[in-house]
Amino acid sequence: MRARLSDIAQQAEVSEATVSRVLNDRPGVAPETRQAVLTALDVLGYERPARLRKRSAGLVGLVVPELDNPIFPAFAQVIESTLAQSGFTPVLCTQTAGGVTEDEYVEMLLDRQVSGIAFVSGRHADTAANHDRYRALLARPLPVVMINGYVPDIAAPFVSCDDREAAELAVAHLVALGHRRIGLITGPDRFVPVQRKVSGWRSAMTRLAGVAQSDLGPLAELSLFGVEGGEAAAGRLLDRGVTGVVCGSDLMALGAIRAARQRGLSVPDDLSVVGYDDSPLMAFTDPPLTTMRQPVTAMAVAAVRALVDEINGYGAPHSEYLFRPELVVRGSTAVAPTTARLPYARSA
């Protein structure tokens, strides 16, 4: 126990006697000092004594879908640092295929008596999911904030990038370069961000590219998120003669570039590609990726502030904060080919 006391005291920058008083729930310790000791316990991975678990005001859960897509670590990094600046200790929960589910992570976080939970692109973004799980959390009551995905009848703050506007801006960029046959590649349509991107793309294609709504069906490919999904979807669109594609993520855009090159086509000379996110390293791909940038820092800071206000009892507005995306033009888009490219013909 002496070794543990000394570790905790060093982490919290207090005396071992002070640590002992906090662990035994004795009076005579300033609130900020007590919190420093409790935070040190959490950081070092020690279990809090049962008598102190209700004092776990410093813990906040952060649930993200996975870390393979670099946009999610980007969100996690800003959220974690902003929480730390506000005096909270983030508990990162990362989902993987076949691993711990969002609901299982929530149960673990509740066992740790967290003060709130931030969900990034969680089940709240899935219109096919049962959202009663979030209503149950709010009924406890437990403050939550949700990023990228909106459920109108859940009384919580939501923070989203304006996906509809992102798709419209991407189409406008390609139309300005002379493209008219512009495809859309994005994920399954049960997700709110996907539905909004489809809506923005359809609106811009009729308004700016002059394509009839009835002709848009063959130009949209909803696939699995990720490089492989983007590659497969782009292959189908290339068969239909598109000269530009708007993608629902940077990874899908990289898949589209791969599909073009496998057909002997050049990006951007034969096919222009626009991504979405502006996740780290996209400026260094070959070619550097034109993309719609999510304002990650501004969104993450707003989400943390709303959550902290909820935790402190100030009550953040239970509505959706929409953030404007930014078009970042790089090397994957160019003027449309002067002669129409024939649809790719598969060899026998």
mmCIF file of C-alpha atoms in Angstrom:
data_model
loop_
_atom_site.group_PDB
_atom_site.id
_atom_site.type_symbol
_atom_site.label_atom_id
_atom_site.label_comp_id
_atom_site.label_asym_id
_atom_site.label_seq_id
_atom_site.Cartn_x
_atom_site.Cartn_y
_atom_site.Cartn_z
ATOM 1 C CA MET A 1 0.000 0.000 0.000
ATOM 2 C CA ARG A 2 2.916 2.354 0.717
ATOM 3 C CA ALA A 3 4.133 1.973 -2.879
ATOM 4 C CA ARG A 4 0.681 2.711 -4.199
ATOM 5 C CA LEU A 5 0.295 5.706 -1.913
ATOM 6 C CA SER A 6 3.581 7.089 -3.122
ATOM 7 C CA ASP A 7 2.611 6.591 -6.778
ATOM 8 C CA ILE A 8 -0.704 8.343 -6.248
ATOM 9 C CA ALA A 9 0.911 11.151 -4.241
ATOM 10 C CA GLN A 10 3.480 11.731 -6.969
ATOM 11 C CA GLN A 11 0.832 11.766 -9.701
ATOM 12 C CA ALA A 12 -1.403 14.170 -7.763
ATOM 13 C CA GLU A 13 1.544 16.231 -6.458
ATOM 14 C CA VAL A 14 0.383 15.959 -2.836
ATOM 15 C CA SER A 15 1.671 14.210 0.289
ATOM 16 C CA GLU A 16 1.020 10.554 1.074
ATOM 17 C CA ALA A 17 -0.849 11.680 4.194
ATOM 18 C CA THR A 18 -3.229 13.676 2.004
ATOM 19 C CA VAL A 19 -3.768 10.670 -0.252
ATOM 20 C CA SER A 20 -4.571 8.570 2.808
ATOM 21 C CA ARG A 21 -7.132 11.105 4.034
ATOM 22 C CA VAL A 22 -8.841 11.169 0.652
ATOM 23 C CA LEU A 23 -8.920 7.369 0.304
ATOM 24 C CA ASN A 24 -10.420 7.064 3.785
ATOM 25 C CA ASP A 25 -12.921 9.853 3.054
ATOM 26 C CA ARG A 26 -11.738 11.971 5.964
ATOM 27 C CA PRO A 27 -12.380 15.724 6.267
ATOM 28 C CA GLY A 28 -9.749 18.441 6.075
ATOM 29 C CA VAL A 29 -8.927 18.175 2.353
ATOM 30 C CA ALA A 30 -9.704 20.977 -0.098
ATOM 31 C CA PRO A 31 -12.144 19.993 -2.887
ATOM 32 C CA GLU A 32 -9.595 20.653 -5.636
ATOM 33 C CA THR A 33 -6.977 18.565 -3.828
ATOM 34 C CA ARG A 34 -9.456 15.741 -3.311
ATOM 35 C CA GLN A 35 -10.296 15.829 -7.017
ATOM 36 C CA ALA A 36 -6.602 15.743 -7.929
ATOM 37 C CA VAL A 37 -6.141 12.576 -5.886
ATOM 38 C CA LEU A 38 -9.226 10.924 -7.417
ATOM 39 C CA THR A 39 -8.038 11.833 -10.902
ATOM 40 C CA ALA A 40 -4.617 10.361 -10.100
ATOM 41 C CA LEU A 41 -6.350 7.111 -9.102
ATOM 42 C CA ASP A 42 -8.127 7.016 -12.465
ATOM 43 C CA VAL A 43 -5.031 7.872 -14.491
ATOM 44 C CA LEU A 44 -2.953 5.179 -12.770
ATOM 45 C CA GLY A 45 -5.692 2.588 -13.235
ATOM 46 C CA TYR A 46 -6.456 1.992 -9.539
ATOM 47 C CA GLU A 47 -9.980 1.077 -8.489
ATOM 48 C CA ARG A 48 -11.613 3.717 -6.334
ATOM 49 C CA PRO A 49 -12.744 2.587 -2.879
ATOM 50 C CA ALA A 50 -16.480 1.895 -2.873
ATOM 51 C CA ARG A 51 -17.153 4.820 -0.541
ATOM 52 C CA LEU A 52 -15.677 7.219 -3.085
ATOM 53 C CA ARG A 53 -17.287 5.992 -6.277
ATOM 54 C CA LYS A 54 -20.113 8.478 -6.098
ATOM 55 C CA ARG A 55 -17.479 11.199 -6.207
ATOM 56 C CA SER A 56 -16.375 10.201 -9.725
ATOM 57 C CA ALA A 57 -17.291 13.604 -11.130
ATOM 58 C CA GLY A 58 -14.028 13.709 -13.047
ATOM 59 C CA LEU A 59 -14.741 10.793 -15.430
ATOM 60 C CA VAL A 60 -16.364 11.264 -18.838
ATOM 61 C CA GLY A 61 -16.879 8.464 -21.357
ATOM 62 C CA LEU A 62 -15.931 8.919 -25.019
ATOM 63 C CA VAL A 63 -17.370 6.284 -27.368
ATOM 64 C CA VAL A 64 -16.049 6.190 -30.952
ATOM 65 C CA PRO A 65 -16.847 3.589 -33.642
ATOM 66 C CA GLU A 66 -13.269 2.628 -34.570
ATOM 67 C CA LEU A 67 -9.817 4.070 -35.086
ATOM 68 C CA ASP A 68 -9.082 2.762 -38.608
ATOM 69 C CA ASN A 69 -10.632 5.871 -40.132
ATOM 70 C CA PRO A 70 -8.248 8.700 -39.162
ATOM 71 C CA ILE A 71 -11.094 11.173 -38.642
ATOM 72 C CA PHE A 72 -12.138 9.375 -35.446
ATOM 73 C CA PRO A 73 -8.727 9.612 -33.718
ATOM 74 C CA ALA A 74 -8.740 13.288 -34.737
ATOM 75 C CA PHE A 75 -12.050 13.822 -32.946
ATOM 76 C CA ALA A 76 -10.913 11.772 -29.944
ATOM 77 C CA GLN A 77 -7.690 13.747 -29.551
ATOM 78 C CA VAL A 78 -9.426 17.140 -29.459
ATOM 79 C CA ILE A 79 -12.247 15.910 -27.215
ATOM 80 C CA GLU A 80 -9.821 14.327 -24.757
ATOM 81 C CA SER A 81 -7.588 17.406 -24.518
ATOM 82 C CA THR A 82 -10.588 19.733 -24.155
ATOM 83 C CA LEU A 83 -12.066 17.552 -21.405
ATOM 84 C CA ALA A 84 -8.721 17.538 -19.599
ATOM 85 C CA GLN A 85 -8.573 21.330 -19.758
ATOM 86 C CA SER A 86 -12.021 21.369 -18.128
ATOM 87 C CA GLY A 87 -10.813 19.128 -15.290
ATOM 88 C CA PHE A 88 -12.296 15.853 -16.526
ATOM 89 C CA THR A 89 -10.586 12.542 -17.192
ATOM 90 C CA PRO A 90 -11.705 11.001 -20.519
ATOM 91 C CA VAL A 91 -12.309 7.256 -20.766
ATOM 92 C CA LEU A 92 -11.885 6.240 -24.415
ATOM 93 C CA CYS A 93 -14.022 3.345 -25.652
ATOM 94 C CA THR A 94 -13.233 2.141 -29.182
ATOM 95 C CA GLN A 95 -15.438 -0.318 -31.025
ATOM 96 C CA THR A 96 -14.053 -2.973 -33.349
ATOM 97 C CA ALA A 97 -15.741 -5.551 -35.533
ATOM 98 C CA GLY A 98 -16.778 -8.475 -33.343
ATOM 99 C CA GLY A 99 -15.552 -6.679 -30.216
ATOM 100 C CA VAL A 100 -17.243 -4.773 -27.397
ATOM 101 C CA THR A 101 -20.455 -3.072 -28.531
ATOM 102 C CA GLU A 102 -21.579 0.470 -27.793
ATOM 103 C CA ASP A 103 -24.156 -0.798 -25.281
ATOM 104 C CA GLU A 104 -21.546 -2.916 -23.484
ATOM 105 C CA TYR A 105 -19.200 0.063 -23.259
ATOM 106 C CA VAL A 106 -22.018 2.162 -21.818
ATOM 107 C CA GLU A 107 -22.608 -0.420 -19.080
ATOM 108 C CA MET A 108 -18.898 -0.361 -18.218
ATOM 109 C CA LEU A 109 -18.943 3.419 -18.064
ATOM 110 C CA LEU A 110 -22.011 3.419 -15.835
ATOM 111 C CA ASP A 111 -20.228 1.019 -13.483
ATOM 112 C CA ARG A 112 -17.459 3.606 -13.208
ATOM 113 C CA GLN A 113 -20.025 6.272 -12.285
ATOM 114 C CA VAL A 114 -19.066 8.574 -15.165
ATOM 115 C CA SER A 115 -20.472 12.080 -15.133
ATOM 116 C CA GLY A 116 -21.396 12.044 -18.825
ATOM 117 C CA ILE A 117 -20.771 10.382 -22.182
ATOM 118 C CA ALA A 118 -19.861 11.764 -25.599
ATOM 119 C CA PHE A 119 -20.863 9.613 -28.583
ATOM 120 C CA VAL A 120 -19.082 10.109 -31.933
ATOM 121 C CA SER A 121 -20.940 8.675 -34.962
ATOM 122 C CA GLY A 122 -22.708 6.204 -32.681
ATOM 123 C CA ARG A 123 -25.962 4.292 -32.959
ATOM 124 C CA HIS A 124 -27.747 7.642 -32.730
ATOM 125 C CA ALA A 125 -26.741 8.185 -36.377
ATOM 126 C CA ASP A 126 -28.472 4.938 -37.427
ATOM 127 C CA THR A 127 -32.153 5.451 -38.198
ATOM 128 C CA ALA A 128 -32.700 1.676 -37.990
ATOM 129 C CA ALA A 129 -31.371 1.471 -34.410
ATOM 130 C CA ASN A 130 -33.488 1.551 -31.260
ATOM 131 C CA HIS A 131 -32.813 4.934 -29.673
ATOM 132 C CA ASP A 132 -34.464 4.034 -26.377
ATOM 133 C CA ARG A 133 -30.940 3.302 -25.099
ATOM 134 C CA TYR A 134 -30.243 7.051 -25.088
ATOM 135 C CA ARG A 135 -33.579 7.941 -23.532
ATOM 136 C CA ALA A 136 -32.768 5.534 -20.702
ATOM 137 C CA LEU A 137 -29.451 7.304 -20.086
ATOM 138 C CA LEU A 138 -31.122 10.711 -20.005
ATOM 139 C CA ALA A 139 -33.753 9.386 -17.594
ATOM 140 C CA ARG A 140 -31.088 8.358 -15.023
ATOM 141 C CA PRO A 141 -30.281 11.331 -15.457
ATOM 142 C CA LEU A 142 -26.900 11.196 -17.229
ATOM 143 C CA PRO A 143 -25.698 14.038 -19.490
ATOM 144 C CA VAL A 144 -24.782 12.984 -23.028
ATOM 145 C CA VAL A 145 -23.695 14.766 -26.196
ATOM 146 C CA MET A 146 -23.821 13.257 -29.674
ATOM 147 C CA ILE A 147 -21.594 14.095 -32.634
ATOM 148 C CA ASN A 148 -22.577 13.527 -36.304
ATOM 149 C CA GLY A 149 -26.061 12.078 -36.217
ATOM 150 C CA TYR A 150 -29.358 13.600 -35.117
ATOM 151 C CA VAL A 151 -32.480 12.208 -33.442
ATOM 152 C CA PRO A 152 -35.145 14.946 -33.163
ATOM 153 C CA ASP A 153 -37.013 13.500 -30.190
ATOM 154 C CA ILE A 154 -33.999 12.973 -27.906
ATOM 155 C CA ALA A 155 -33.498 15.811 -25.422
ATOM 156 C CA ALA A 156 -29.735 16.222 -25.730
ATOM 157 C CA PRO A 157 -27.239 18.491 -27.486
ATOM 158 C CA PHE A 158 -26.124 17.322 -30.949
ATOM 159 C CA VAL A 159 -23.106 18.566 -32.918
ATOM 160 C CA SER A 160 -22.882 17.846 -36.654
ATOM 161 C CA CYS A 161 -21.130 18.910 -39.809
ATOM 162 C CA ASP A 162 -23.635 20.104 -42.424
ATOM 163 C CA ASP A 163 -23.501 17.049 -44.699
ATOM 164 C CA ARG A 164 -26.111 18.369 -47.095
ATOM 165 C CA GLU A 165 -24.123 21.538 -47.715
ATOM 166 C CA ALA A 166 -20.905 19.519 -48.041
ATOM 167 C CA ALA A 167 -22.365 17.500 -50.909
ATOM 168 C CA GLU A 168 -23.726 20.626 -52.584
ATOM 169 C CA LEU A 169 -20.355 22.399 -52.365
ATOM 170 C CA ALA A 170 -18.560 19.348 -53.775
ATOM 171 C CA VAL A 171 -20.924 19.148 -56.740
ATOM 172 C CA ALA A 172 -20.623 22.919 -57.304
ATOM 173 C CA HIS A 173 -16.829 22.577 -57.423
ATOM 174 C CA LEU A 174 -16.985 19.824 -60.044
ATOM 175 C CA VAL A 175 -19.626 21.645 -62.096
ATOM 176 C CA ALA A 176 -17.387 24.734 -62.140
ATOM 177 C CA LEU A 177 -14.691 22.510 -63.663
ATOM 178 C CA GLY A 178 -17.036 21.472 -66.454
ATOM 179 C CA HIS A 179 -18.241 18.112 -65.082
ATOM 180 C CA ARG A 180 -21.869 17.146 -65.541
ATOM 181 C CA ARG A 181 -21.881 13.368 -65.101
ATOM 182 C CA ILE A 182 -20.990 13.367 -61.397
ATOM 183 C CA GLY A 183 -21.426 10.251 -59.304
ATOM 184 C CA LEU A 184 -21.983 9.897 -55.559
ATOM 185 C CA ILE A 185 -20.283 7.248 -53.424
ATOM 186 C CA THR A 186 -21.294 6.960 -49.784
ATOM 187 C CA GLY A 187 -22.391 4.509 -47.097
ATOM 188 C CA PRO A 188 -25.664 2.713 -46.289
ATOM 189 C CA ASP A 189 -28.700 4.985 -46.459
ATOM 190 C CA ARG A 190 -29.953 4.184 -42.967
ATOM 191 C CA PHE A 191 -27.407 6.638 -41.526
ATOM 192 C CA VAL A 192 -28.443 10.271 -41.046
ATOM 193 C CA PRO A 193 -25.205 11.780 -42.487
ATOM 194 C CA VAL A 194 -25.599 9.588 -45.583
ATOM 195 C CA GLN A 195 -29.210 10.662 -46.080
ATOM 196 C CA ARG A 196 -28.168 14.291 -45.863
ATOM 197 C CA LYS A 197 -25.309 13.855 -48.335
ATOM 198 C CA VAL A 198 -27.642 12.120 -50.807
ATOM 199 C CA SER A 199 -30.168 14.945 -50.437
ATOM 200 C CA GLY A 200 -27.523 17.631 -51.013
ATOM 201 C CA TRP A 201 -26.051 15.803 -54.006
ATOM 202 C CA ARG A 202 -29.467 15.294 -55.646
ATOM 203 C CA SER A 203 -30.400 18.933 -55.118
ATOM 204 C CA ALA A 204 -27.114 20.244 -56.545
ATOM 205 C CA MET A 205 -27.166 17.854 -59.498
ATOM 206 C CA THR A 206 -30.591 19.069 -60.644
ATOM 207 C CA ARG A 207 -29.985 22.729 -59.839
ATOM 208 C CA LEU A 208 -26.367 23.109 -60.992
ATOM 209 C CA ALA A 209 -25.661 20.219 -63.389
ATOM 210 C CA GLY A 210 -29.086 20.208 -65.037
ATOM 211 C CA VAL A 211 -29.669 16.471 -64.490
ATOM 212 C CA ALA A 212 -33.276 15.362 -64.087
ATOM 213 C CA GLN A 213 -34.186 13.673 -60.811
ATOM 214 C CA SER A 214 -35.318 10.608 -62.758
ATOM 215 C CA ASP A 215 -31.799 10.224 -64.224
ATOM 216 C CA LEU A 216 -29.889 10.387 -60.932
ATOM 217 C CA GLY A 217 -30.445 6.799 -59.780
ATOM 218 C CA PRO A 218 -27.618 5.167 -61.786
ATOM 219 C CA LEU A 219 -25.168 7.863 -60.631
ATOM 220 C CA ALA A 220 -25.468 7.082 -56.888
ATOM 221 C CA GLU A 221 -23.732 4.089 -55.321
ATOM 222 C CA LEU A 222 -24.308 3.303 -51.648
ATOM 223 C CA SER A 223 -21.626 0.943 -50.422
ATOM 224 C CA LEU A 224 -19.782 -0.101 -47.279
ATOM 225 C CA PHE A 225 -17.696 2.592 -45.646
ATOM 226 C CA GLY A 226 -13.957 2.267 -46.233
ATOM 227 C CA VAL A 227 -11.450 1.916 -49.057
ATOM 228 C CA GLU A 228 -12.860 -1.371 -50.353
ATOM 229 C CA GLY A 229 -16.415 -0.043 -50.457
ATOM 230 C CA GLY A 230 -15.286 3.057 -52.302
ATOM 231 C CA GLU A 231 -13.320 1.004 -54.805
ATOM 232 C CA ALA A 232 -16.236 -1.301 -55.598
ATOM 233 C CA ALA A 233 -18.699 1.575 -55.936
ATOM 234 C CA ALA A 234 -16.342 3.599 -58.131
ATOM 235 C CA GLY A 235 -15.873 0.636 -60.433
ATOM 236 C CA ARG A 236 -19.607 0.509 -61.070
ATOM 237 C CA LEU A 237 -19.795 4.257 -61.677
ATOM 238 C CA LEU A 238 -16.833 4.181 -64.057
ATOM 239 C CA ASP A 239 -18.692 1.553 -66.057
ATOM 240 C CA ARG A 240 -21.437 4.197 -66.455
ATOM 241 C CA GLY A 241 -19.063 6.880 -67.722
ATOM 242 C CA VAL A 242 -18.844 9.349 -64.832
ATOM 243 C CA THR A 243 -16.090 11.961 -64.995
ATOM 244 C CA GLY A 244 -16.262 13.010 -61.356
ATOM 245 C CA VAL A 245 -17.266 11.449 -58.042
ATOM 246 C CA VAL A 246 -18.256 12.917 -54.689
ATOM 247 C CA CYS A 247 -17.366 10.525 -51.850
ATOM 248 C CA GLY A 248 -18.786 10.200 -48.355
ATOM 249 C CA SER A 249 -15.362 9.838 -46.728
ATOM 250 C CA ASP A 250 -11.698 10.271 -47.552
ATOM 251 C CA LEU A 251 -11.157 6.516 -47.348
ATOM 252 C CA MET A 252 -13.888 5.895 -49.921
ATOM 253 C CA ALA A 253 -12.229 8.521 -52.122
ATOM 254 C CA LEU A 254 -8.917 6.661 -51.914
ATOM 255 C CA GLY A 255 -10.786 3.533 -53.003
ATOM 256 C CA ALA A 256 -12.210 5.440 -55.979
ATOM 257 C CA ILE A 257 -8.710 6.526 -57.019
ATOM 258 C CA ARG A 258 -7.545 2.914 -56.805
ATOM 259 C CA ALA A 259 -10.454 1.762 -58.996
ATOM 260 C CA ALA A 260 -9.623 4.364 -61.640
ATOM 261 C CA ARG A 261 -5.972 3.379 -61.763
ATOM 262 C CA GLN A 262 -6.847 -0.296 -62.082
ATOM 263 C CA ARG A 263 -8.641 0.654 -65.302
ATOM 264 C CA GLY A 264 -5.652 2.576 -66.617
ATOM 265 C CA LEU A 265 -7.298 5.933 -65.943
ATOM 266 C CA SER A 266 -5.640 9.022 -64.545
ATOM 267 C CA VAL A 267 -6.811 11.021 -61.525
ATOM 268 C CA PRO A 268 -7.610 13.837 -62.122
ATOM 269 C CA ASP A 269 -7.222 13.859 -65.947
ATOM 270 C CA ASP A 270 -9.854 11.164 -66.554
ATOM 271 C CA LEU A 271 -11.662 11.168 -63.225
ATOM 272 C CA SER A 272 -11.960 13.899 -60.584
ATOM 273 C CA VAL A 273 -12.434 12.717 -56.989
ATOM 274 C CA VAL A 274 -13.701 14.691 -53.981
ATOM 275 C CA GLY A 275 -13.434 13.204 -50.492
ATOM 276 C CA TYR A 276 -15.039 14.130 -47.190
ATOM 277 C CA ASP A 277 -13.448 14.778 -43.758
ATOM 278 C CA ASP A 278 -9.975 16.133 -44.624
ATOM 279 C CA SER A 279 -8.579 13.574 -42.222
ATOM 280 C CA PRO A 280 -4.842 13.605 -41.415
ATOM 281 C CA LEU A 281 -2.423 12.818 -44.278
ATOM 282 C CA MET A 282 -4.911 13.530 -47.085
ATOM 283 C CA ALA A 283 -2.652 16.396 -48.215
ATOM 284 C CA PHE A 284 0.101 13.827 -48.817
ATOM 285 C CA THR A 285 -1.742 11.194 -50.864
ATOM 286 C CA ASP A 286 -1.036 10.694 -54.576
ATOM 287 C CA PRO A 287 -2.541 12.892 -55.846
ATOM 288 C CA PRO A 288 -3.240 15.112 -52.816
ATOM 289 C CA LEU A 289 -6.960 14.738 -52.150
ATOM 290 C CA THR A 290 -9.513 17.460 -52.794
ATOM 291 C CA THR A 291 -11.977 17.066 -49.947
ATOM 292 C CA MET A 292 -14.678 18.626 -47.803
ATOM 293 C CA ARG A 293 -13.132 19.479 -44.433
ATOM 294 C CA GLN A 294 -15.036 18.816 -41.251
ATOM 295 C CA PRO A 295 -14.178 21.534 -38.684
ATOM 296 C CA VAL A 296 -13.098 18.905 -36.167
ATOM 297 C CA THR A 297 -11.625 21.241 -33.563
ATOM 298 C CA ALA A 298 -14.600 23.604 -33.494
ATOM 299 C CA MET A 299 -17.079 20.708 -33.386
ATOM 300 C CA ALA A 300 -15.233 18.841 -30.643
ATOM 301 C CA VAL A 301 -14.822 21.936 -28.470
ATOM 302 C CA ALA A 302 -18.516 22.798 -28.854
ATOM 303 C CA ALA A 303 -19.505 19.242 -27.938
ATOM 304 C CA VAL A 304 -17.357 19.251 -24.795
ATOM 305 C CA ARG A 305 -18.648 22.649 -23.702
ATOM 306 C CA ALA A 306 -22.242 21.503 -24.126
ATOM 307 C CA LEU A 307 -21.541 18.314 -22.161
ATOM 308 C CA VAL A 308 -19.730 20.145 -19.363
ATOM 309 C CA ASP A 309 -22.602 22.629 -19.114
ATOM 310 C CA GLU A 310 -25.015 19.708 -18.798
ATOM 311 C CA ILE A 311 -22.838 18.083 -16.115
ATOM 312 C CA ASN A 312 -22.632 21.337 -14.167
ATOM 313 C CA GLY A 313 -26.385 21.780 -14.301
ATOM 314 C CA TYR A 314 -26.455 24.779 -16.634
ATOM 315 C CA GLY A 315 -28.459 22.981 -19.295
ATOM 316 C CA ALA A 316 -27.101 23.234 -22.845
ATOM 317 C CA PRO A 317 -29.716 23.753 -25.600
ATOM 318 C CA HIS A 318 -31.228 20.443 -26.660
ATOM 319 C CA SER A 319 -30.864 21.051 -30.365
ATOM 320 C CA GLU A 320 -28.432 20.393 -33.208
ATOM 321 C CA TYR A 321 -25.423 22.644 -33.734
ATOM 322 C CA LEU A 322 -24.591 22.556 -37.462
ATOM 323 C CA PHE A 323 -21.043 23.437 -38.551
ATOM 324 C CA ARG A 324 -20.180 24.576 -42.049
ATOM 325 C CA PRO A 325 -17.784 22.347 -44.034
ATOM 326 C CA GLU A 326 -14.921 23.826 -46.050
ATOM 327 C CA LEU A 327 -13.881 22.868 -49.577
ATOM 328 C CA VAL A 328 -10.149 22.118 -49.684
ATOM 329 C CA VAL A 329 -8.966 21.996 -53.303
ATOM 330 C CA ARG A 330 -5.903 19.862 -54.001
ATOM 331 C CA GLY A 331 -4.719 17.672 -56.850
ATOM 332 C CA SER A 332 -7.465 15.064 -57.277
ATOM 333 C CA THR A 333 -9.844 17.344 -59.208
ATOM 334 C CA ALA A 334 -9.344 19.057 -62.574
ATOM 335 C CA VAL A 335 -11.195 20.358 -65.614
ATOM 336 C CA ALA A 336 -13.501 17.753 -67.124
ATOM 337 C CA PRO A 337 -12.155 15.807 -70.123
ATOM 338 C CA THR A 338 -12.793 17.681 -73.388
ATOM 339 C CA THR A 339 -14.014 14.518 -75.082
ATOM 340 C CA ALA A 340 -16.508 12.187 -73.477
ATOM 341 C CA ARG A 341 -14.899 9.046 -72.129
ATOM 342 C CA LEU A 342 -16.668 5.860 -73.127
ATOM 343 C CA PRO A 343 -17.826 3.620 -70.277
ATOM 344 C CA TYR A 344 -15.140 1.167 -69.278
ATOM 345 C CA ALA A 345 -15.542 -2.121 -71.146
ATOM 346 C CA ARG A 346 -14.675 -5.234 -69.211
ATOM 347 C CA SER A 347 -12.524 -7.787 -70.985
ATOM 348 C CA ALA A 348 -14.037 -11.191 -71.577
#
